[in-house]
Coordinates of N, CA, C and O in Angstrom, one line a residue:
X1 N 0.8 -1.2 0.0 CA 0.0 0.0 0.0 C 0.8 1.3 0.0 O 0.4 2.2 -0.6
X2 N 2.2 1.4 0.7 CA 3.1 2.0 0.7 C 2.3 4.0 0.1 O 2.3 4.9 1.0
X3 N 1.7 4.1 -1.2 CA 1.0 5.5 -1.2 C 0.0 5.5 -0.4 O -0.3 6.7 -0.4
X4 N -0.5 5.1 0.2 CA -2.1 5.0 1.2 C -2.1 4.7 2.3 O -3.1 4.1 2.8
X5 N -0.8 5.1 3.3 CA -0.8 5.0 3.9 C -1.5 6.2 5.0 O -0.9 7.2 4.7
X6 N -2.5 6.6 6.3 CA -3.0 7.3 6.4 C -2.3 8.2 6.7 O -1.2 7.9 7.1
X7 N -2.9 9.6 6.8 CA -2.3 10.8 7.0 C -3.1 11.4 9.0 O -4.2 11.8 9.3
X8 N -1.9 11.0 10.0 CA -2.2 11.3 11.3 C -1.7 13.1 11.9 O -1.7 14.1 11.2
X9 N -1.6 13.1 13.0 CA -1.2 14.2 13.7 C -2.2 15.2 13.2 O -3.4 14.9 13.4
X10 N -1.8 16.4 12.6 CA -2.4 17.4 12.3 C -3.8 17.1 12.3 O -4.6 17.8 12.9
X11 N -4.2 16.1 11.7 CA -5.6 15.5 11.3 C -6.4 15.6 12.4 O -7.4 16.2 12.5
X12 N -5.9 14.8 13.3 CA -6.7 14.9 14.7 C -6.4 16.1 15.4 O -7.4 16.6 16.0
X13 N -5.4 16.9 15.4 CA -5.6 18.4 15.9 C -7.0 19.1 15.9 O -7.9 19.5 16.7
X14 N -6.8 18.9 14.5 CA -8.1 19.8 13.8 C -8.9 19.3 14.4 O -9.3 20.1 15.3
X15 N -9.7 17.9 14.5 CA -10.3 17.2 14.6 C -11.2 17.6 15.8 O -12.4 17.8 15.8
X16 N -9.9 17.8 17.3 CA -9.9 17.6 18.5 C -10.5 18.9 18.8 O -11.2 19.1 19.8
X17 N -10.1 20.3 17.9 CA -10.5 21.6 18.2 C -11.9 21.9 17.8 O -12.4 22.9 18.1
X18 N -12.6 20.9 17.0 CA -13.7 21.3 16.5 C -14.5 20.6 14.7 O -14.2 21.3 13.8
X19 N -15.0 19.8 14.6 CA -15.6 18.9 14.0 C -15.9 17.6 14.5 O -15.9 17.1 15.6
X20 N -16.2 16.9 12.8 CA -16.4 16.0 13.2 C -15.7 15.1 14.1 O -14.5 15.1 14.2
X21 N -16.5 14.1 15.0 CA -15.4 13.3 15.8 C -14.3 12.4 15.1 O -14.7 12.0 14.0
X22 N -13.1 12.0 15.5 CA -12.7 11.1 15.2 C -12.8 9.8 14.7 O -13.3 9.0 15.4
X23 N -12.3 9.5 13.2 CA -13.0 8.6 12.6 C -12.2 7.8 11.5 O -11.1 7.3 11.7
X24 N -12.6 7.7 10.6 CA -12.0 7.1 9.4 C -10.4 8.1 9.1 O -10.2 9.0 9.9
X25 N -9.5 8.0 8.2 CA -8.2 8.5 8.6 C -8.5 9.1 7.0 O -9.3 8.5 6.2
X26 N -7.9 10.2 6.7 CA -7.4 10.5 5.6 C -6.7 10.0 4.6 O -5.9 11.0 4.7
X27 N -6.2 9.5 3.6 CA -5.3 8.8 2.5 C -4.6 9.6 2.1 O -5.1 10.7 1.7
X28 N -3.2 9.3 1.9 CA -1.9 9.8 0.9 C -2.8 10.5 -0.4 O -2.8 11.7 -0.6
X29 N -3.7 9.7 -1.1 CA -4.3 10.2 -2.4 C -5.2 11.3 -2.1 O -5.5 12.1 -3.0
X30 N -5.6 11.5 -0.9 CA -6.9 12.1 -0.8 C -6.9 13.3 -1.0 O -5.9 13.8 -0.6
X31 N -7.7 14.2 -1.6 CA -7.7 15.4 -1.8 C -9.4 15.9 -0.9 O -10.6 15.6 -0.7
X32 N -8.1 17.1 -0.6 CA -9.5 18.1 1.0 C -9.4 19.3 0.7 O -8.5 19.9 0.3
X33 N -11.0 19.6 1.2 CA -11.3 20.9 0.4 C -12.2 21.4 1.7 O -13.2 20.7 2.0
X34 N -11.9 22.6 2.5 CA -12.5 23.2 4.0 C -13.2 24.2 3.5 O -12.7 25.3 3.5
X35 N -14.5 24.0 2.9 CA -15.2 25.1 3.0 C -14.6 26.2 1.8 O -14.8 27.4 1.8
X36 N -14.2 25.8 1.2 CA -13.3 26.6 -0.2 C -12.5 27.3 0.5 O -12.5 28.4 -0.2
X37 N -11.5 27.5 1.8 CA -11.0 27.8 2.5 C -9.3 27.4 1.9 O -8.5 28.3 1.5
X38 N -9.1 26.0 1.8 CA -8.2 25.7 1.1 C -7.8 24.3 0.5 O -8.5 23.3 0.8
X39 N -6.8 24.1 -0.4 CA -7.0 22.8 -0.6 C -5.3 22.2 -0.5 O -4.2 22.7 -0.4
X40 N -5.9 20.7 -0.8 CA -4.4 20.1 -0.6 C -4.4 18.8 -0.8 O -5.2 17.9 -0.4
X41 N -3.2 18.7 -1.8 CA -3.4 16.7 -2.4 C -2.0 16.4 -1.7 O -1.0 17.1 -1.8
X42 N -2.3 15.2 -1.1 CA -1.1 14.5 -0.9 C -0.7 14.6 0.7 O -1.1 15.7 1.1
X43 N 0.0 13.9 1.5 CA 0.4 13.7 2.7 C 0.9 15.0 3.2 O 0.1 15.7 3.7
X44 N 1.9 15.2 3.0 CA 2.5 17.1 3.1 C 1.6 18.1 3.0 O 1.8 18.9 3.9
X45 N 0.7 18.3 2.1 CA 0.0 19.1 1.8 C -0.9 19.0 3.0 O -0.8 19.8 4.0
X46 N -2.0 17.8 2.9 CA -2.7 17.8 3.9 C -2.3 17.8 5.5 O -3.2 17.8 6.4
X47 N -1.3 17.8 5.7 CA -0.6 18.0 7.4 C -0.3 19.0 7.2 O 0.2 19.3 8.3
X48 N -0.3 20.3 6.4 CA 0.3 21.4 6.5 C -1.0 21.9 6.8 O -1.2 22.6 7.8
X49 N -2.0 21.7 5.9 CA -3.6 22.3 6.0 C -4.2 22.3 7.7 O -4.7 23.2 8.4
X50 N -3.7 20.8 8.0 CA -4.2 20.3 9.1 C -3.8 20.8 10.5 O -4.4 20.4 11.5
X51 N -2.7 21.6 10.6 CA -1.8 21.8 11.0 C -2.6 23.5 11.2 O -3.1 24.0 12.2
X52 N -2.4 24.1 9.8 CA -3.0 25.2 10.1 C -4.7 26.0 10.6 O -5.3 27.0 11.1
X53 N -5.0 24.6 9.8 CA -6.5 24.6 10.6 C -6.3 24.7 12.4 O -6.7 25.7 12.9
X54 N -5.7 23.8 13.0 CA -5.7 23.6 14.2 C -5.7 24.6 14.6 O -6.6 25.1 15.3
X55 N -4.4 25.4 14.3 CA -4.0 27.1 14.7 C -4.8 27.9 14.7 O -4.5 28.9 15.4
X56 N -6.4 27.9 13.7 CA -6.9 28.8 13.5 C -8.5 28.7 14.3 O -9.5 29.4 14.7
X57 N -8.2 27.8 14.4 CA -9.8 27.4 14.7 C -9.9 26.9 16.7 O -9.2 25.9 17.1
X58 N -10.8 27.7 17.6 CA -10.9 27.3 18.5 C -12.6 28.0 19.4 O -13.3 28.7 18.7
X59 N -12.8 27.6 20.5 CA -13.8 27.7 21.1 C -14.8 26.8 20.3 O -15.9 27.4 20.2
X60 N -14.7 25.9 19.9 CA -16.5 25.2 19.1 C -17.1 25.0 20.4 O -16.7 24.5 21.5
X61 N -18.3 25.7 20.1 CA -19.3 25.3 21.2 C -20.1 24.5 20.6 O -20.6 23.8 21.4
X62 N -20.4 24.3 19.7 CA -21.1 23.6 19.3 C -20.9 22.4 17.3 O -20.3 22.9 16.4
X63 N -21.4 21.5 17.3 CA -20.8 20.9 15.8 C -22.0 20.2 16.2 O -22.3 19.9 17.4
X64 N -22.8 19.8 14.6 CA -23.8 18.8 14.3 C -23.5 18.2 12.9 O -23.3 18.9 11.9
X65 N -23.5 17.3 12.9 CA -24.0 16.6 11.4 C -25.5 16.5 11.2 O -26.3 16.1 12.0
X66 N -25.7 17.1 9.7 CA -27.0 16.3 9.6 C -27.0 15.5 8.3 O -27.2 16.0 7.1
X67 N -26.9 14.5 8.6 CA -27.3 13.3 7.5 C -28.0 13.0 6.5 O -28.8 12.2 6.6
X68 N -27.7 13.8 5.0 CA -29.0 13.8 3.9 C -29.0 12.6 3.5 O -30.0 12.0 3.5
X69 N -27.8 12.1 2.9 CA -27.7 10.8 2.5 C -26.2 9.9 2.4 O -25.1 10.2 2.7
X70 N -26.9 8.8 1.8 CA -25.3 7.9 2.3 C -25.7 6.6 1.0 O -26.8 6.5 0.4
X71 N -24.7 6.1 1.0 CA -24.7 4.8 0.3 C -23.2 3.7 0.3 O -22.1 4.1 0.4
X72 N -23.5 2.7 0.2 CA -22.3 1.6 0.7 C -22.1 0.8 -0.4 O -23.2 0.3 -0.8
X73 N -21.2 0.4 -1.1 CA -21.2 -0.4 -2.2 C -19.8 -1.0 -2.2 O -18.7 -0.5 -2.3
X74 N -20.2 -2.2 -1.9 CA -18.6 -3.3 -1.3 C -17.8 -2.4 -0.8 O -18.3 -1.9 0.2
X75 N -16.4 -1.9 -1.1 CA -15.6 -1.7 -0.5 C -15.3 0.0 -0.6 O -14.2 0.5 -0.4
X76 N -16.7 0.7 -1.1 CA -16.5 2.2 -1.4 C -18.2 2.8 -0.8 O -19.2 2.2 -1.1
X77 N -18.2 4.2 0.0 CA -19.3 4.1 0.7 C -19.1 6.1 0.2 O -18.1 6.6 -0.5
X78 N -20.2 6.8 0.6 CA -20.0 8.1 0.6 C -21.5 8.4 1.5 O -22.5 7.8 1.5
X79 N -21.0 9.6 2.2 CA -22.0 10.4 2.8 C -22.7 11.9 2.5 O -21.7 12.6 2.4
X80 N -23.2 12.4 2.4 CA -23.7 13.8 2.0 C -24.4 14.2 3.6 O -25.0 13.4 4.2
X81 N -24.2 15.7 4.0 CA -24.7 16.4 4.9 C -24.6 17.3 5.1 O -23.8 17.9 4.3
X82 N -25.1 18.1 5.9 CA -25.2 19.1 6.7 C -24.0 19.4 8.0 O -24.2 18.8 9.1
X83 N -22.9 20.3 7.9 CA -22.3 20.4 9.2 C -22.5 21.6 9.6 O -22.1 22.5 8.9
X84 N -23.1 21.8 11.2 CA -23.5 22.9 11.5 C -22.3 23.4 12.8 O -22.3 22.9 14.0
X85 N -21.5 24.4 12.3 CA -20.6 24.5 13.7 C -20.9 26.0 14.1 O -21.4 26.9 13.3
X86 N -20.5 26.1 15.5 CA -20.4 27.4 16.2 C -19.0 26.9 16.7 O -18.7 26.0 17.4
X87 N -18.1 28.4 15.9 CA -16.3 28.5 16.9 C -15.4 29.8 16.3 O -15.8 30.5 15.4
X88 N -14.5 29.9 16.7 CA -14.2 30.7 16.7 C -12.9 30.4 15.9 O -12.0 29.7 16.3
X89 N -12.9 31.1 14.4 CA -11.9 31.3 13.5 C -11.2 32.7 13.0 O -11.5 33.6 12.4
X90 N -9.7 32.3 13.8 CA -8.6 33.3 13.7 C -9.1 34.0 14.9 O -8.8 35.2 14.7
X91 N -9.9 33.9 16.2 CA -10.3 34.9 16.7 C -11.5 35.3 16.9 O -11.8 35.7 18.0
X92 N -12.3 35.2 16.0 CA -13.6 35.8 15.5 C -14.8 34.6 15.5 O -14.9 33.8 14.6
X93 N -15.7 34.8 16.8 CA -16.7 33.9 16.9 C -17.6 33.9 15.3 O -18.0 34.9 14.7
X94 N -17.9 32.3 14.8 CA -18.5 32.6 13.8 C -19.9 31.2 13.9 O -19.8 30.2 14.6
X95 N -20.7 31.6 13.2 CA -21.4 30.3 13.1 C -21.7 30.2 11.3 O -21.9 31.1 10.5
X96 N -21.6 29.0 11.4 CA -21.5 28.8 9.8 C -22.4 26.8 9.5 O -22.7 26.0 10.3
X97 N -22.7 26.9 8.1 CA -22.9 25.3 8.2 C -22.1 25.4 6.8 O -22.1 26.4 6.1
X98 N -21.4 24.0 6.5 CA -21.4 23.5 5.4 C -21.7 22.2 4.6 O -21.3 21.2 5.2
X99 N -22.2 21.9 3.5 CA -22.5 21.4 2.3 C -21.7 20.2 3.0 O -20.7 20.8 3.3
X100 N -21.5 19.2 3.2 CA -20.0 18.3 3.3 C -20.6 16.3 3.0 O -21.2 15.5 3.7
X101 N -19.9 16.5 1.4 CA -19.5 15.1 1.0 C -18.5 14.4 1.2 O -17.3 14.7 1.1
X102 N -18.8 13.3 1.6 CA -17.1 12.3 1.9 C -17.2 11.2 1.2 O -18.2 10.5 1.6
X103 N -16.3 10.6 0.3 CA -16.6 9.4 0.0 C -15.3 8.9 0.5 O -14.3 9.5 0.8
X104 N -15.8 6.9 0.8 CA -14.8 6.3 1.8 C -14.5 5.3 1.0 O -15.3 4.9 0.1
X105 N -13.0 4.8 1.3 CA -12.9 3.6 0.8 C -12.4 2.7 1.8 O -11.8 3.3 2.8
X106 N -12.5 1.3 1.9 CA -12.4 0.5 3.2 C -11.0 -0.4 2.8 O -11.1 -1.3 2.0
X107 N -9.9 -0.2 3.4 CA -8.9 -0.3 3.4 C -8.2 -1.8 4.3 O -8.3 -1.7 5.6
X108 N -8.0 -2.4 4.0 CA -7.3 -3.6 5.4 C -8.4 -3.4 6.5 O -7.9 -3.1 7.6
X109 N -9.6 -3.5 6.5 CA -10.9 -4.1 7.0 C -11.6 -2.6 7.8 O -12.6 -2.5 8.4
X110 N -10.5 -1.2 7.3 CA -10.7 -0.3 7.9 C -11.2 1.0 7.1 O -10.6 1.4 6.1
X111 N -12.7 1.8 7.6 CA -13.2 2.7 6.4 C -11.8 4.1 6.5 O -11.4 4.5 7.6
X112 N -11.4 4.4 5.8 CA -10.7 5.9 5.5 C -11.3 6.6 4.3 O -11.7 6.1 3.2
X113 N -11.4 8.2 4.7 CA -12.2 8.8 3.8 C -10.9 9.3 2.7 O -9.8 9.7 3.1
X114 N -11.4 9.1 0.9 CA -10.6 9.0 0.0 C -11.1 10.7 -0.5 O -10.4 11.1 -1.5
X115 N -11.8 11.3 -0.2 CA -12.4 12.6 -1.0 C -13.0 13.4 0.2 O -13.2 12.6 1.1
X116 N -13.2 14.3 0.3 CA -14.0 15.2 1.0 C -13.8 16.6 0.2 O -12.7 17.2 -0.1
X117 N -15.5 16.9 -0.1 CA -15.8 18.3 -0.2 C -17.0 19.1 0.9 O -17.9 18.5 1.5
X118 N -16.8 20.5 1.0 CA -17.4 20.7 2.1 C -17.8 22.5 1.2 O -16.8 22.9 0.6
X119 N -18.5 23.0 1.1 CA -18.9 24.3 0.8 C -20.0 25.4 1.8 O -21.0 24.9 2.4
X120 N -19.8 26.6 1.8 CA -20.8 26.9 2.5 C -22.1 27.0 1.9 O -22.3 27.0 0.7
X121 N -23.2 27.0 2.8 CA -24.6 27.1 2.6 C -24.8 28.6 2.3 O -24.3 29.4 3.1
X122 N -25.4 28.9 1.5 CA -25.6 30.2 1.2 C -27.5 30.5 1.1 O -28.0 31.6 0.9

């Protein structure tokens, strides 16, 4: 698997300051997209994102998913939702939701998400 291997640290920073809970791991391939905020393909890339998200983002009082839809097909799954957060970015209390797709692929008996897009609701 040697390219697919998951992408840690930064990931859960972010994670731990404000979203979704911990879960499926990110992939070497995966390409992430925060809200058109920024993007990033590849291990490096995404630990730098992840890294900087951490730094930016704090106080969530609150995070929801809401669940529009989902689907599972052997070893490839995706979800569509609603993510509704209250926190504070760069400083500045904000409340926001975004748009957010993930599709997963299930790896050595384990789901990791291979895609995520996320946009705001306007």
């Amino acid at each position: 698997m040697g390219q697919d291997r998951p992408v840690r640290g930064g990931a859960r920073a972010a994670q731990r300051r404000c979203g979704p809970p911990p879960g499926p791991l990110v992939t070497r391939r995966a390409r992430e997209r925060h809200g058109a905020w920024h993007d990033a393909y590849g291990r490096r890339e995404l630990d730098r994102l992840f890294d900087t998200l951490a730094k930016s983002f704090s106080d969530c009082t609150s995070y929801e998913f809401e669940l529009r839809a989902y689907d599972v097909s052997g070893d490839m799954a995706y979800t569509v939702g609603l993510e509704h957060t209250s926190a504070s970015v760069d400083g500045e209390p904000r409340t926001y939701t975004l748009r957010a797709t993930q599709t997963y692929r299930r790896e050595g008996g384990e789901w990791r998400v291979a895609h995520r897009h996320a946009d705001r609701v306007t």
